[in-house]
Tab-separated table of C-alpha atoms in Angstrom:
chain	number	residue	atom	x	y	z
A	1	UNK	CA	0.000	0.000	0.000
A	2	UNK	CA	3.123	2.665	0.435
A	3	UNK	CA	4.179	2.024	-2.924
A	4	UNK	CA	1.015	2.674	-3.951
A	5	UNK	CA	0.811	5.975	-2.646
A	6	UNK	CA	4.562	6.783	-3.878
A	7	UNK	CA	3.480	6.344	-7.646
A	8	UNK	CA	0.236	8.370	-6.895
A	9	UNK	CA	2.192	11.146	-6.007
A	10	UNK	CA	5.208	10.672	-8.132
A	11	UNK	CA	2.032	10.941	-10.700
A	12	UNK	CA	1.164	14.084	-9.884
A	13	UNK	CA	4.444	15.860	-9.890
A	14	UNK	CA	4.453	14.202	-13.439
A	15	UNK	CA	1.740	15.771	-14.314
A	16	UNK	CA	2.780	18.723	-12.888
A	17	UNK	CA	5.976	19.001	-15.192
A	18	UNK	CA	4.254	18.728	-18.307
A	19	UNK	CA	1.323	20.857	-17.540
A	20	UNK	CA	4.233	23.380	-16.202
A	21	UNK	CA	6.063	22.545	-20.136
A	22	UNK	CA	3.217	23.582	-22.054
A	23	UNK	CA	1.954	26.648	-20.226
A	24	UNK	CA	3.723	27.854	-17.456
A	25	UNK	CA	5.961	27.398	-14.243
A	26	UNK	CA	3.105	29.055	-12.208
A	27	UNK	CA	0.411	27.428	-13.701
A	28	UNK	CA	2.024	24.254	-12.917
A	29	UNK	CA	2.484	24.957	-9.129
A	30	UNK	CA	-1.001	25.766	-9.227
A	31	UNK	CA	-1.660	22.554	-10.657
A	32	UNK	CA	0.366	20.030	-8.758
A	33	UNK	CA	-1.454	22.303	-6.042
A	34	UNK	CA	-4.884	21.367	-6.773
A	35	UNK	CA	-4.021	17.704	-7.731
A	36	UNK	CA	-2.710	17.460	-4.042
A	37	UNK	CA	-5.656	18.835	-2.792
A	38	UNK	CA	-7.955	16.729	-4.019
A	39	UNK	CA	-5.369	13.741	-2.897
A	40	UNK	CA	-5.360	15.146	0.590
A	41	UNK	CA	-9.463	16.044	0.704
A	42	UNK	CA	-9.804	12.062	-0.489
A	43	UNK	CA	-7.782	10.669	2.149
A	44	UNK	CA	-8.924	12.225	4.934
A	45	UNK	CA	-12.694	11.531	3.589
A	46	UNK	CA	-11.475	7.620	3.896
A	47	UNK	CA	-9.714	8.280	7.139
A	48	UNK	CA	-12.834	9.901	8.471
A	49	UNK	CA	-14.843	6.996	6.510
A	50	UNK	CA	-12.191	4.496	8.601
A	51	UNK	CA	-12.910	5.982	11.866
A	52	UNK	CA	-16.827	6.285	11.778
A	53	UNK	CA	-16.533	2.496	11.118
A	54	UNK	CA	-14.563	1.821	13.996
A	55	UNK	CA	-16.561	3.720	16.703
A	56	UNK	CA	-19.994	2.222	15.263
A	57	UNK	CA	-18.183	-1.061	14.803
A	58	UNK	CA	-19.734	-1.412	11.776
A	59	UNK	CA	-17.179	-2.278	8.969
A	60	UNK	CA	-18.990	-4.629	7.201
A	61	UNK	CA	-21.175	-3.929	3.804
A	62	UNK	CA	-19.537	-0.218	2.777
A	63	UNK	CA	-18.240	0.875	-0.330
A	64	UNK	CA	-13.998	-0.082	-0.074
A	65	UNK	CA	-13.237	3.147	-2.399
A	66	UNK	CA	-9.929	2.558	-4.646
A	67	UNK	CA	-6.552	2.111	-3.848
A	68	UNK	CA	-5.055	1.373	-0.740
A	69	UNK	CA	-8.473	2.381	0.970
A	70	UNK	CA	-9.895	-0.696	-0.774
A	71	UNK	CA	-7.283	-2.773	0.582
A	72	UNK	CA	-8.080	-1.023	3.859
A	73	UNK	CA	-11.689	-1.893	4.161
A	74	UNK	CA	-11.573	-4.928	2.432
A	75	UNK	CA	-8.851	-6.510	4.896
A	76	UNK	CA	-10.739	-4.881	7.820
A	77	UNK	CA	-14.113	-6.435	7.037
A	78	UNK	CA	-12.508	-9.907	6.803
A	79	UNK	CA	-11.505	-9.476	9.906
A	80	UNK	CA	-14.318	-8.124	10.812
A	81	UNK	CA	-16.842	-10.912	9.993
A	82	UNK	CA	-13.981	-13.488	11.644
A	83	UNK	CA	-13.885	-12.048	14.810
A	84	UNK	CA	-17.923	-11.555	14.368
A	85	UNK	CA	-17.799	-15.379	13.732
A	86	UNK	CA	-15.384	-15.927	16.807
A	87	UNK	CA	-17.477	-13.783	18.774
A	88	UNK	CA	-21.080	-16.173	17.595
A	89	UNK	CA	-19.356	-19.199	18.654
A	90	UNK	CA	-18.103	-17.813	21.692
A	91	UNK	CA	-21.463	-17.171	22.878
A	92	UNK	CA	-22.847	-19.978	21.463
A	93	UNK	CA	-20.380	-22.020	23.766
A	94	UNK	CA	-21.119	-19.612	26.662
A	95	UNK	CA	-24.999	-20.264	26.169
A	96	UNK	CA	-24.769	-23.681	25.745
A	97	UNK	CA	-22.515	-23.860	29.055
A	98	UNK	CA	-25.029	-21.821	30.949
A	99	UNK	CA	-27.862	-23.747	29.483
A	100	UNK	CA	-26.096	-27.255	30.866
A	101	UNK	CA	-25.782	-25.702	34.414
A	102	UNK	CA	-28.643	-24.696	34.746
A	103	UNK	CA	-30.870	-27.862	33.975
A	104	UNK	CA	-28.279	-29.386	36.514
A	105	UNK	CA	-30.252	-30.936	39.514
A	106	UNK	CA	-27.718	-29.323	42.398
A	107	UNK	CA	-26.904	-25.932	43.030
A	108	UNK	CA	-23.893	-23.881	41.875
A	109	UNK	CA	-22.894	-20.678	43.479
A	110	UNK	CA	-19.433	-19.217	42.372
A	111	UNK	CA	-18.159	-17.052	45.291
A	112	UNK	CA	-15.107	-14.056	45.000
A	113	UNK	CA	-12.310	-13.742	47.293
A	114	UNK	CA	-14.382	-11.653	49.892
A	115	UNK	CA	-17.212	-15.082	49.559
A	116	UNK	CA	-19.405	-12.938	47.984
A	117	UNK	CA	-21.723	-14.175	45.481
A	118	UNK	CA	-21.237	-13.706	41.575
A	119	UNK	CA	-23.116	-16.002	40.192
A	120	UNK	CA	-25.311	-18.622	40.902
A	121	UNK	CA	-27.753	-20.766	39.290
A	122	UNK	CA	-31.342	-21.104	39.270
A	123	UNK	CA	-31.620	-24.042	41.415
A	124	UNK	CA	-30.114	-22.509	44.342
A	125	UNK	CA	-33.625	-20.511	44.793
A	126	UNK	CA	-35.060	-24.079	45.374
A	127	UNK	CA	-32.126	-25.114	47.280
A	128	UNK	CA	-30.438	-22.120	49.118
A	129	UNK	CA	-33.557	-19.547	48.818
A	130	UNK	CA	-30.441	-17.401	47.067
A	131	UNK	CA	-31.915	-15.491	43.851
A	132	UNK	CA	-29.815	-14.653	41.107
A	133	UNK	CA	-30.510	-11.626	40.286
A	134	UNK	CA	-31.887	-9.879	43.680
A	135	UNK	CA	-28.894	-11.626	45.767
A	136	UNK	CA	-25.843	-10.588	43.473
A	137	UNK	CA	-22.267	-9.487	45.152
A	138	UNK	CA	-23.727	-10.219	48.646
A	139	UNK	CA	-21.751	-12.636	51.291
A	140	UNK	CA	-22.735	-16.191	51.331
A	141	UNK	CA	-23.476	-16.163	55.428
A	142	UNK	CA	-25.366	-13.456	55.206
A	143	UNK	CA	-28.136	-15.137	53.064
A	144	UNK	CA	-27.297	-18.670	54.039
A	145	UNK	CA	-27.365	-18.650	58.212
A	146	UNK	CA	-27.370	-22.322	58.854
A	147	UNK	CA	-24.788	-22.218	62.234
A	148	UNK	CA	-23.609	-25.284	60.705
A	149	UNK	CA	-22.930	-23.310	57.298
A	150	UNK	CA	-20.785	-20.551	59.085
A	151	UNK	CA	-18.722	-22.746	61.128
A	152	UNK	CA	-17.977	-25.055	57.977
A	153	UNK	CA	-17.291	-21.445	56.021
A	154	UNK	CA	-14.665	-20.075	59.211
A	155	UNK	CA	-13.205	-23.224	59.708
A	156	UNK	CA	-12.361	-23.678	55.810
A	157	UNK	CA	-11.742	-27.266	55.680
A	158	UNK	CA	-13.027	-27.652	52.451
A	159	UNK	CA	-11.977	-31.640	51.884
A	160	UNK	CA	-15.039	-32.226	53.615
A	161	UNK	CA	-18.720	-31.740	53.292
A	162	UNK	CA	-21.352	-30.436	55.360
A	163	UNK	CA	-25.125	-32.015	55.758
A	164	UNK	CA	-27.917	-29.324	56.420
A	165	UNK	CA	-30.855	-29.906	57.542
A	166	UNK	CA	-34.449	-28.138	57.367
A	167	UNK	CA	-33.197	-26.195	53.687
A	168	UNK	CA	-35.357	-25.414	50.814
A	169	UNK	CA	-38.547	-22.663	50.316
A	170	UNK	CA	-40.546	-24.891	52.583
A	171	UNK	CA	-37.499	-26.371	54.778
A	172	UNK	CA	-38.220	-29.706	54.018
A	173	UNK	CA	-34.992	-30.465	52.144
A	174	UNK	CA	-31.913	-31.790	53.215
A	175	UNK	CA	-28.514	-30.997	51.644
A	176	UNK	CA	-25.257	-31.944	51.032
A	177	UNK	CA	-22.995	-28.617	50.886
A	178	UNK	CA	-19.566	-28.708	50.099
A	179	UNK	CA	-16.995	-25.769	48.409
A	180	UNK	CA	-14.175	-26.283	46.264
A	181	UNK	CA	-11.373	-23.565	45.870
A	182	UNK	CA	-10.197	-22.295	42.353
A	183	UNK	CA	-8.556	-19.485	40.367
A	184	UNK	CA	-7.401	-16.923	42.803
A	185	UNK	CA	-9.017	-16.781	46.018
A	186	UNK	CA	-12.594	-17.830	44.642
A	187	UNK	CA	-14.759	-20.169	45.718
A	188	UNK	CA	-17.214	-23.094	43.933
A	189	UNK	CA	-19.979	-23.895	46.242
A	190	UNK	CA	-21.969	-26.678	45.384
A	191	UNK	CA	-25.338	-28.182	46.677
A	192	UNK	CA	-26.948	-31.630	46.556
A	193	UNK	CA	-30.652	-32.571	47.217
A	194	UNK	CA	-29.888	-35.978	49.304
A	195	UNK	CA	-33.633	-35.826	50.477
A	196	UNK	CA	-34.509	-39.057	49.517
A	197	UNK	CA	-31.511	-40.899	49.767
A	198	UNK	CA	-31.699	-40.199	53.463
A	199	UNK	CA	-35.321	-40.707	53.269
A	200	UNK	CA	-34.054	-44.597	51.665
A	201	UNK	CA	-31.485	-44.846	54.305
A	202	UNK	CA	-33.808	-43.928	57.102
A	203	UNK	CA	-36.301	-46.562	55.853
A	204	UNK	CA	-34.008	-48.768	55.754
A	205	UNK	CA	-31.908	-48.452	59.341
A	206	UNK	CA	-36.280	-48.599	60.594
A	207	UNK	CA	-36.907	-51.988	58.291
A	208	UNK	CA	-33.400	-53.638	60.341
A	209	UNK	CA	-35.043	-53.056	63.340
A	210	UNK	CA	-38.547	-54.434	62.723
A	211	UNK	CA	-37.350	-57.181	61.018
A	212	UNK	CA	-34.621	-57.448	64.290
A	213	UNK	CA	-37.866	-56.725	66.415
A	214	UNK	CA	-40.353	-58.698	64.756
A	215	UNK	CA	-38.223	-62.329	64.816
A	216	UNK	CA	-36.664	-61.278	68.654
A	217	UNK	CA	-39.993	-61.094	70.066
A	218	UNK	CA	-40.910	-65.070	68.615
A	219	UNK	CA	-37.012	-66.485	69.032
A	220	UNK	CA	-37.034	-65.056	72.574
A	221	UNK	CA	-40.738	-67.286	73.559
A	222	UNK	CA	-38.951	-69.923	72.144
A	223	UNK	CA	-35.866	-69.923	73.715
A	224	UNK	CA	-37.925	-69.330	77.017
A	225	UNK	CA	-39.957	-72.411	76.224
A	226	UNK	CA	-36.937	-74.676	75.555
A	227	UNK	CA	-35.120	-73.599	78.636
A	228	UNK	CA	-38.669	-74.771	80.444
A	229	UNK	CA	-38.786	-77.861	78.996
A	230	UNK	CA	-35.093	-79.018	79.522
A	231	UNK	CA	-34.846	-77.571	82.695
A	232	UNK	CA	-37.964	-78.495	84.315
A	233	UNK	CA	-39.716	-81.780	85.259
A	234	UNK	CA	-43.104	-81.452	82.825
A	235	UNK	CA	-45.928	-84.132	82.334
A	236	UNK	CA	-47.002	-85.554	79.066
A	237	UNK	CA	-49.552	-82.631	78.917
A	238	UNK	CA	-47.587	-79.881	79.691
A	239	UNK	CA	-45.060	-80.932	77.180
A	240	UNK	CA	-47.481	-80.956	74.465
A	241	UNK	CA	-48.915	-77.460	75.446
A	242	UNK	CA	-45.234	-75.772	75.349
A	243	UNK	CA	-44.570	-77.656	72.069
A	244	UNK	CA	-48.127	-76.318	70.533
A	245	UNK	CA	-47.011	-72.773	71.534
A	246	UNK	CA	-43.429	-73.194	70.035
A	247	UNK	CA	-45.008	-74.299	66.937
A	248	UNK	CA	-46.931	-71.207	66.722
A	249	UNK	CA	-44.087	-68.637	67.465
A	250	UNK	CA	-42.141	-70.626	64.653
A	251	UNK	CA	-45.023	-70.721	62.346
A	252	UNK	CA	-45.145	-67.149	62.933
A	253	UNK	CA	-42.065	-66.120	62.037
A	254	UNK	CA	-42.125	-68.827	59.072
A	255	UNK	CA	-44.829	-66.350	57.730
A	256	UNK	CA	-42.713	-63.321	58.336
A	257	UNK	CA	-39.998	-64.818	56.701
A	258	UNK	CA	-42.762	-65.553	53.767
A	259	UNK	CA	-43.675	-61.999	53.617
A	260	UNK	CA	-40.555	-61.031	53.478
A	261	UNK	CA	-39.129	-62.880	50.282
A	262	UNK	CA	-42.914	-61.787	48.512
A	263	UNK	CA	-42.258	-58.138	48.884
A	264	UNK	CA	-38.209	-58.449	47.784
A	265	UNK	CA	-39.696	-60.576	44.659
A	266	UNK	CA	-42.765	-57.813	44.012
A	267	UNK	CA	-39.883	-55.044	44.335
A	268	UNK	CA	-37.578	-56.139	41.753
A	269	UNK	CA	-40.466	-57.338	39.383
A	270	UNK	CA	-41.306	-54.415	36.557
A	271	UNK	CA	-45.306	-54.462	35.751
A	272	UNK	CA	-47.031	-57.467	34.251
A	273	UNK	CA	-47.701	-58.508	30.600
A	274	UNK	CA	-51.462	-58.380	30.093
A	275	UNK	CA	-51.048	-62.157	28.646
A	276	UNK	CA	-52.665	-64.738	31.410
A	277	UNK	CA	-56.403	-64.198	32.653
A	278	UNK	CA	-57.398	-65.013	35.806
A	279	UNK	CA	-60.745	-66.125	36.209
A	280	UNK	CA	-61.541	-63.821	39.485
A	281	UNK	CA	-65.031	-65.434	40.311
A	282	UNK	CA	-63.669	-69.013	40.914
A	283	UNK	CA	-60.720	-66.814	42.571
A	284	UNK	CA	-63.023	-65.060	45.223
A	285	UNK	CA	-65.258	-68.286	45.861
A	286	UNK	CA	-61.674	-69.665	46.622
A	287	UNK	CA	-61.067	-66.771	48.746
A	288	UNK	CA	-64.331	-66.604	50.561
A	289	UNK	CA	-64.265	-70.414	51.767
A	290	UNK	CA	-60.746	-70.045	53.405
A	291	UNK	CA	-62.309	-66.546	54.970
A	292	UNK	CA	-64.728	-68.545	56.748
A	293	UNK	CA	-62.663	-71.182	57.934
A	294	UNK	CA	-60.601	-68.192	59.158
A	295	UNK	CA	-63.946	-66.639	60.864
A	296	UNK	CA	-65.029	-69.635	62.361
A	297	UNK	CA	-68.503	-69.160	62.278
A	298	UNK	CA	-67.880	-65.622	63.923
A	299	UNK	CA	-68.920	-62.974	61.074
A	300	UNK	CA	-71.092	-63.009	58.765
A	301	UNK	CA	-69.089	-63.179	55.080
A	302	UNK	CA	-70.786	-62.543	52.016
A	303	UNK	CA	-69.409	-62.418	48.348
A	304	UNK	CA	-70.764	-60.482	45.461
A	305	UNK	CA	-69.510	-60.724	41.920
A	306	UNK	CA	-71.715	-58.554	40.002
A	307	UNK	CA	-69.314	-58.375	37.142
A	308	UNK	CA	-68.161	-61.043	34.486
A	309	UNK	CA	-64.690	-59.622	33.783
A	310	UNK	CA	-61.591	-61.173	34.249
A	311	UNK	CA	-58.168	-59.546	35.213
A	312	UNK	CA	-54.765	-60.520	32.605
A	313	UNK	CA	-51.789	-60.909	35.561
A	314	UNK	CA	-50.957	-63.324	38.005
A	315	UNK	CA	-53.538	-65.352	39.987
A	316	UNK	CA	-51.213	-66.328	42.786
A	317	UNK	CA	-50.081	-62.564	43.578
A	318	UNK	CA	-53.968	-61.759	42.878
A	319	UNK	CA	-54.939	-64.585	45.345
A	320	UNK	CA	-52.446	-62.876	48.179
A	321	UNK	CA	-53.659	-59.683	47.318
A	322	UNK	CA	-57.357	-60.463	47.770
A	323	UNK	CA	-56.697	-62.626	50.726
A	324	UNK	CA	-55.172	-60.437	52.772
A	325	UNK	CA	-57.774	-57.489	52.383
A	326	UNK	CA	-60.447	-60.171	53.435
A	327	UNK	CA	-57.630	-61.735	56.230
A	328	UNK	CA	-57.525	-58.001	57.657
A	329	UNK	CA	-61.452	-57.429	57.818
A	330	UNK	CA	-61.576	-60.747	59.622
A	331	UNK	CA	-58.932	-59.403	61.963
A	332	UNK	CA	-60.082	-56.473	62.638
A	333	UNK	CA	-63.895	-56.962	62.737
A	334	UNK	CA	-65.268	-57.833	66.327
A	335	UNK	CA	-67.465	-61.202	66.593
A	336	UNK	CA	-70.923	-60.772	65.036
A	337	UNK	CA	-69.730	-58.613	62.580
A	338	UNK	CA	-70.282	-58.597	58.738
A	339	UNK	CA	-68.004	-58.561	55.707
A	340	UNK	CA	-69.144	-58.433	51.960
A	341	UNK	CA	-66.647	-58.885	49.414
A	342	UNK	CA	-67.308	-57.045	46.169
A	343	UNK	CA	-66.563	-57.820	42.254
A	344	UNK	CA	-68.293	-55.038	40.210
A	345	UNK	CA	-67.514	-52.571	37.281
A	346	UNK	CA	-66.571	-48.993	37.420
A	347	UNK	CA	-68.099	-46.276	35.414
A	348	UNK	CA	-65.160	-45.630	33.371
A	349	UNK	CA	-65.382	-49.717	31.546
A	350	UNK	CA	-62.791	-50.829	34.721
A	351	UNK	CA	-63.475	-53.181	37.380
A	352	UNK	CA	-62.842	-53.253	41.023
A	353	UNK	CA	-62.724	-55.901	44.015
A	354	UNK	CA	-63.337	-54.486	47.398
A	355	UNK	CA	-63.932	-55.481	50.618
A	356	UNK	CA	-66.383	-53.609	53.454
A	357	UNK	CA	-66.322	-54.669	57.060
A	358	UNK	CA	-68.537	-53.223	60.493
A	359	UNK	CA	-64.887	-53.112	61.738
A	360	UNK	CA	-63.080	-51.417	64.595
A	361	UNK	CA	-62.400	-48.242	61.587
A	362	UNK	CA	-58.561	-46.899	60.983
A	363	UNK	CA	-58.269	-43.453	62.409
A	364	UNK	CA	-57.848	-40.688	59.354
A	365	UNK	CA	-54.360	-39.628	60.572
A	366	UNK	CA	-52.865	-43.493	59.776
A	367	UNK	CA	-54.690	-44.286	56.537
A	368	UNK	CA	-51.950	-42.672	54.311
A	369	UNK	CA	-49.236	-44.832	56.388
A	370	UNK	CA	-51.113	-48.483	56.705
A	371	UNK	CA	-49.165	-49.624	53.751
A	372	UNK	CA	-45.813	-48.837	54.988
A	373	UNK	CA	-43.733	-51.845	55.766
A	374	UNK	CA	-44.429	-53.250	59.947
A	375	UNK	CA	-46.746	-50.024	60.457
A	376	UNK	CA	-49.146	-50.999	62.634
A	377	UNK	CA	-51.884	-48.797	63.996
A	378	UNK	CA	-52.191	-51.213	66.784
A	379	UNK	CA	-49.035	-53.350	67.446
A	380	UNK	CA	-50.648	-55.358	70.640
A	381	UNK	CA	-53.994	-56.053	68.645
A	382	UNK	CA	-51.796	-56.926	65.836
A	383	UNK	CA	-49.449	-59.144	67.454
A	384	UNK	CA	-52.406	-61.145	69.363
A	385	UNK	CA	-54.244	-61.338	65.512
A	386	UNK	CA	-51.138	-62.939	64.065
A	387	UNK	CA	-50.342	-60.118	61.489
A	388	UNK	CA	-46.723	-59.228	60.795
A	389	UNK	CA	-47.649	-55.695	59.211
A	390	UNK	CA	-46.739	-56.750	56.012
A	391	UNK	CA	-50.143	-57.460	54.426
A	392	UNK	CA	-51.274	-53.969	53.008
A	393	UNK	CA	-47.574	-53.515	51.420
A	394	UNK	CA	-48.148	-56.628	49.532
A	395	UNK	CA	-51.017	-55.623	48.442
A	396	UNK	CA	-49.735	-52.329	47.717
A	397	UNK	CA	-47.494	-53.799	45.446
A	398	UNK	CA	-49.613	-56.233	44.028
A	399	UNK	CA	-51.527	-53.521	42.787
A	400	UNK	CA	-48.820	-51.932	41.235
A	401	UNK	CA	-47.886	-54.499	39.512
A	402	UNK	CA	-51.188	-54.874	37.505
A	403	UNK	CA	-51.330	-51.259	36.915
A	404	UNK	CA	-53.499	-50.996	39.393
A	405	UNK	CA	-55.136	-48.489	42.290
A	406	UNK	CA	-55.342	-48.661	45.878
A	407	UNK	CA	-57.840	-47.506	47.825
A	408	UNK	CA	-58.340	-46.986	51.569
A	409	UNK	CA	-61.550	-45.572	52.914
A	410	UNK	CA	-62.363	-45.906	57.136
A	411	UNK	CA	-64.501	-44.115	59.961
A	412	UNK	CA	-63.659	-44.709	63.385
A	413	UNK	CA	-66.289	-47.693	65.315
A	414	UNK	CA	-67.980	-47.783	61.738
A	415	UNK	CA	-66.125	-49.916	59.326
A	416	UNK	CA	-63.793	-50.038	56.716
A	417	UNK	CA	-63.522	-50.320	52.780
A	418	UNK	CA	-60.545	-51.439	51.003
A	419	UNK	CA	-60.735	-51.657	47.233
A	420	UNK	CA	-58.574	-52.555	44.009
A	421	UNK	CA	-59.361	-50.678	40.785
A	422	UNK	CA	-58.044	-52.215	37.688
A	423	UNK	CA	-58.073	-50.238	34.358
A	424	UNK	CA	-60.183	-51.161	31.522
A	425	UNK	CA	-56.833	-51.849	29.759
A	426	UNK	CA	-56.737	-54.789	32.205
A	427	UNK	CA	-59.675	-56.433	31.498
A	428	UNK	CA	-59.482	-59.945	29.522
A	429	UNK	CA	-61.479	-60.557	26.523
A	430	UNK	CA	-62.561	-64.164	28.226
A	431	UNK	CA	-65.801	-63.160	30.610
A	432	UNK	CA	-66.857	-65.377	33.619
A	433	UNK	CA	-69.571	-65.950	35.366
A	434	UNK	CA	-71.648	-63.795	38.144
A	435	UNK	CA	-71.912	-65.060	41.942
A	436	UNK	CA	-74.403	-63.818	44.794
């Protein structure tokens, strides 16, 4: 581009001479006068051109003018639309890194040397009631005031982690907090919701110790009875009375054991193929006999099957199902009482099975927990019934399993009513017959 501008103005003192040859010395000053002129007025129209670009960073899609100007403006806006391009993918990275964060399920706060906030992202309003926008450049205690927060934050041992309790809008998270140093003095802190994991840990420590509980209680009356029998001088009939009640505490736990393996099977088991029917009428006539030898004359039992649909799953898990609703009723139904077992269809082309006892009724504040693994509402009434609390989580999972709905209705000295919906999607072509 100099050597450009050399010719241009070695041009002009050319022209110069020979305009000076033909007319005049003078003229010719005058000449090479106005031909610089114009040469200075252009370039400082392109320089001015140049620097209106610049400040309105707009250099892309104006006329390049000649010479070394076009050079100019042509180099300049192929830089221009590179570092536009650099800039595009730059953000496009930046958005796509923000974007990634925040769909993450724990919360990030970045933190400056003073632990002041920076940033943070949008989970941490669930999390750390910390707002993005409204909470920017203030210090972390000041907004998060757990005392075990600000003695993790002054004692900056930041290998570790730190559980807090009682967190969230409605403080009924629990989090795992823990920071990691970076850069220059600045903090990452990071959160993670370990609400149910704690939850699963919790239910499990409680499921040792009714398990532990529930086979103490039976080994204990057993070991008592043995220790009677070899250490004390017993009669023919005695013997026979210990050995009846040994057999009973075994059988017991025998069926807790039972229970046990059912509800680890129904756990790991996904839902059923709709591909076997299960004729439910002969099912509940089944059901219904053993009820009554259960009863022993002492309630009144009555079936109803009012519907000819059949049910594609599994009879036996069906059978347990069904038989421990009407085991439960029996249970829990003082002599004299009645039970009707149900087998109708539902408004929406379904069909359910209930059962509806003159019971002793389930108070409202343990109906949402009755299915919960060795919840009883009354443990001594339980214990002298035979249950082992298991019963309604089998059923619960029965249920499940056939894509089905559990439902718990009770009043208090009035009765109950358990009931099984299955979805019309469950029904077999193959119909059955009705019972009364």
């Amino acid at each position: 581009m100099g050597l450009r501008a050399i010719y241009l103005l070695g041009a002009i003192f050319l022209l110069s001479a020979v305009w000076a040859r033909f007319f005049s010395v003078e003229s010719g000053i005058y000449f090479s006068i106005f031909l610089l002129s114009i040469y200075v007025v252009y370039q400082s129209w392109n320089q001015y051109r140049l620097l209106k670009a610049l400040k309105e960073n707009d250099l892309i899609g104006h006329r390049r003018g000649l010479g070394m100007w076009r050079d100019i403006f042509s180099n300049l806006e192929r830089k221009s639309k590179g570092w536009r391009q650099e800039i595009l993918r730059s953000e496009l990275e930046y958005n796509r890194f923000i974007q990634a964060v925040q769909a993450s399920p724990n919360g990030l706060v970045m933190l400056d040397e003073e632990d002041q906030i920076e940033w943070c992202n949008n989970i941490c309003k669930e999390h750390l009631r910390i707002d993005p926008l409204r909470d920017s450049r203030q210090p972390i205690t000041f907004l998060l005031r757990h005392p075990d927060f600000v003695k993790y934050m002054l004692k900056a041992n930041f290998s570790e982690s730190v559980n807090l309790d009682f967190m969230g809008v409605n403080g009924n998270l629990m989090l795992l907090l823990q920071v990691f140093p970076y850069g220059e003095n600045r903090k990452l802190l990071l959160s993670q919701d370990v609400t149910i994991l704690k939850k699963n840990e919790s239910i499990r420590q409680d499921f040792v110790a009714n398990v532990s509980h529930e086979l103490r209680t039976p080994l204990t009356v057993l070991n008592g009875f043995l220790e009677t029998i070899r250490d004390l001088p017993l009669n023919e009939l005695e013997r026979k009375k210990y050995i009846n009640m040994m057999s009973a505490q075994s059988s017991r736990m025998l069926t807790l054991v039972e229970e046990l393996l059912i509800l680890t099977r129904l756990d790991h088991s996904p839902i059923l193929p709709k591909t076997s029917a299960v004729k439910i009428a002969e099912l509940i006539h089944r059901i219904v006999e053993d009820g009554r030898g259960l009863s022993n004359g002492n309630h009144i039992i009555r079936a109803s099957v009012m519907s000819k649909k059949n049910i594609l799953g599994a009879e036996n898990e069906l059978l347990s199902a069904f038989g421990n609703l009407l085991t439960n009723a029996i249970r829990y139904t003082p002599e004299g009482g009645t039970i009707h077992v149900y087998w109708e269809d539902t408004q929406d082309g379904g069909v359910v099975y209930s059962v509806r006892d003159t019971g002793i009724g389930i108070a409202p504040e343990h109906i949402s927990r009755v299915t919960e693994r060795f919840y009883r509402v009354d443990r001594s009434r339980s214990r002298d019934t035979g249950g082992t609390g298991l019963g309604l989580a089998i059923v619960k999972h029965v249920a499940m399993r056939h894509s089905a709905l559990l439902n718990i209705e009770s009043t208090l000295a009035v009765g109950s009513i358990f009931s099984i919906t299955f979805d019309k999607d469950r029904i077999s072509k193959e119909e059955g017959k009705e019972l009364a």
